[in-house]
Amino acid sequence: MSKKLTIGMFGFGVVGQGLYDIIKTKNLNLEIKKFVIKNADKKRSLPAALFTTDANSILEDPEINTVVELIDDAEAAFEITSRALKSGKNVVSANKKMIATHLEELTDIQHEYGTSLLYEGAVCGSIPIIRNLEEYYDNELLHSVSGIFNGSSNYILSKIFNENQSYEAALKKAQELGFAETDPTLDVGGYDPKFKLAIVASHAYGLYINPDKILNLGIDKLNDADIRYAKEKNYKIKLVPLAKESAQGEVVLYVLPKFLTKDSILYNVENENNGVLVKAAFADEQFFFGKGAGGHPTGSAVLSDITALRYDYRYEYKKHLESSQVTYSTNYELKVYFRYENEDVLENIKFNTILERFYGEQSKYVIGFINLQEIINKRDLINQSGYFLAEIL
Ligand code: HSE
């Protein structure tokens, strides 16, 4: 028999609303007792008595055994989550920045207090990748996990490539549809998929890596010359995070735009859809596809975590306990396309090999091999207006 969940929910934005829509259609042996929101004056679709701005009305209510945390602010979310876990409440969160940044501490708190924190909704919306990495691939030798982890960037790229829309118009639409973060730089700058990558890498390889240490470049510097180049070669550009065992016991992680050919399984992942491509030693390739953003798809993953708590499900973090031999590495050679404006900048960036140089009236680019650590070292030079770097095969 599943236990009854009495829920306190923080936040009632796109995902909170989506979750509520789903819950109200089902008889799930759970009750949402209170919502804590930031803005008391905003008109709500539910009775006003359910809403408060006082976090203690959830955190200090002994009847509430489950906290659902769906707010924007990662540090406030961490305070709420750690207090709830320490007071014996289980937590479901979709806050990827909070989880990626504080995962090790949150794992320790769960172990110490015997409570459970679940966060499937934080990574790739509706795709159940965390539970699969945690359970199914436990004994599998994972070569890599990559894919499309950001619905907004992918939506923008689809509109640019398939419908010739402008970057600005596509971004505005992604915001209107509720896919984008409050600060869309997190999406188009590759930060949001980086947080998701850090969480994925943790459950894939048992590593705790602070996202500040992971390279992310986004699609925000993309221009017409890059799009023309891609179209001439029948490529599409996608924003692709990668976690890969690059050498025995060494894992590399980065988020970069990437030119993809038609034979890549990610080539046809369009709009706000996400895809996760797992490559494993014996299973070979497996691909997970589904909606990566939006209230109902993300709400469905949050609900799956809530219902799992009725059966006392928890992540065991087994790989973390055994992971002493796996280390994070940034020593990895990549083939990249780099569009630049000033020769000076190019002279300051050390390519291992340059394969191709192009000087046109409207743009200049090089294609060559470069070390990941060199891109990290020169990130500020590379990530300025007028420059664009993407991985190319
Ligand atoms: N802004 C995110 C995205 C929402 O576009 O993928 C889902 O995490």
Coordinates of C-alpha atoms and ligand atoms in Angstrom, one line a residue, residues 15 94 96 121-125 149-154 178-182 186-187 192-193 196 272 274 292-294 298, ligand 1:
V15 CA 6.0 23.8 -14.2
A94 CA 13.3 20.7 -10.8
K96 CA 19.0 22.1 -12.2
G121 CA 12.3 17.0 -13.9
A122 CA 15.5 19.0 -13.6
V123 CA 17.1 17.2 -16.6
C124 CA 15.6 17.0 -20.1
G125 CA 12.0 17.6 -19.1
F149 CA 19.5 19.1 -23.2
N150 CA 18.0 22.5 -23.8
G151 CA 14.6 22.9 -25.4
S152 CA 14.8 26.7 -25.9
S153 CA 18.1 26.7 -27.8
N154 CA 16.9 23.8 -29.9
G178 CA 7.3 29.1 -21.4
F179 CA 10.4 27.1 -22.5
A180 CA 13.0 29.7 -21.7
E181 CA 14.5 30.5 -18.3
T182 CA 13.7 33.9 -16.7
L186 CA 21.1 30.6 -19.3
D187 CA 19.6 28.8 -22.3
D192 CA 21.3 25.4 -18.4
P193 CA 22.5 22.4 -20.4
K196 CA 22.0 19.3 -16.6
E272 CA 11.6 22.0 -27.7
N274 CA 15.4 16.9 -26.2
G292 CA 12.5 18.9 -22.9
A293 CA 10.6 22.0 -21.7
G294 CA 7.1 23.2 -21.0
T298 CA 8.3 18.8 -17.0
Ligands
HSE1 N1 14.8 26.5 -20.1 C1 14.8 25.1 -20.1 C2 14.9 24.6 -21.6 C3 13.6 24.5 -19.4 O1 14.7 25.4 -22.5 O2 15.3 23.4 -21.8 C4 13.7 23.1 -19.1 O3 14.7 22.8 -18.2

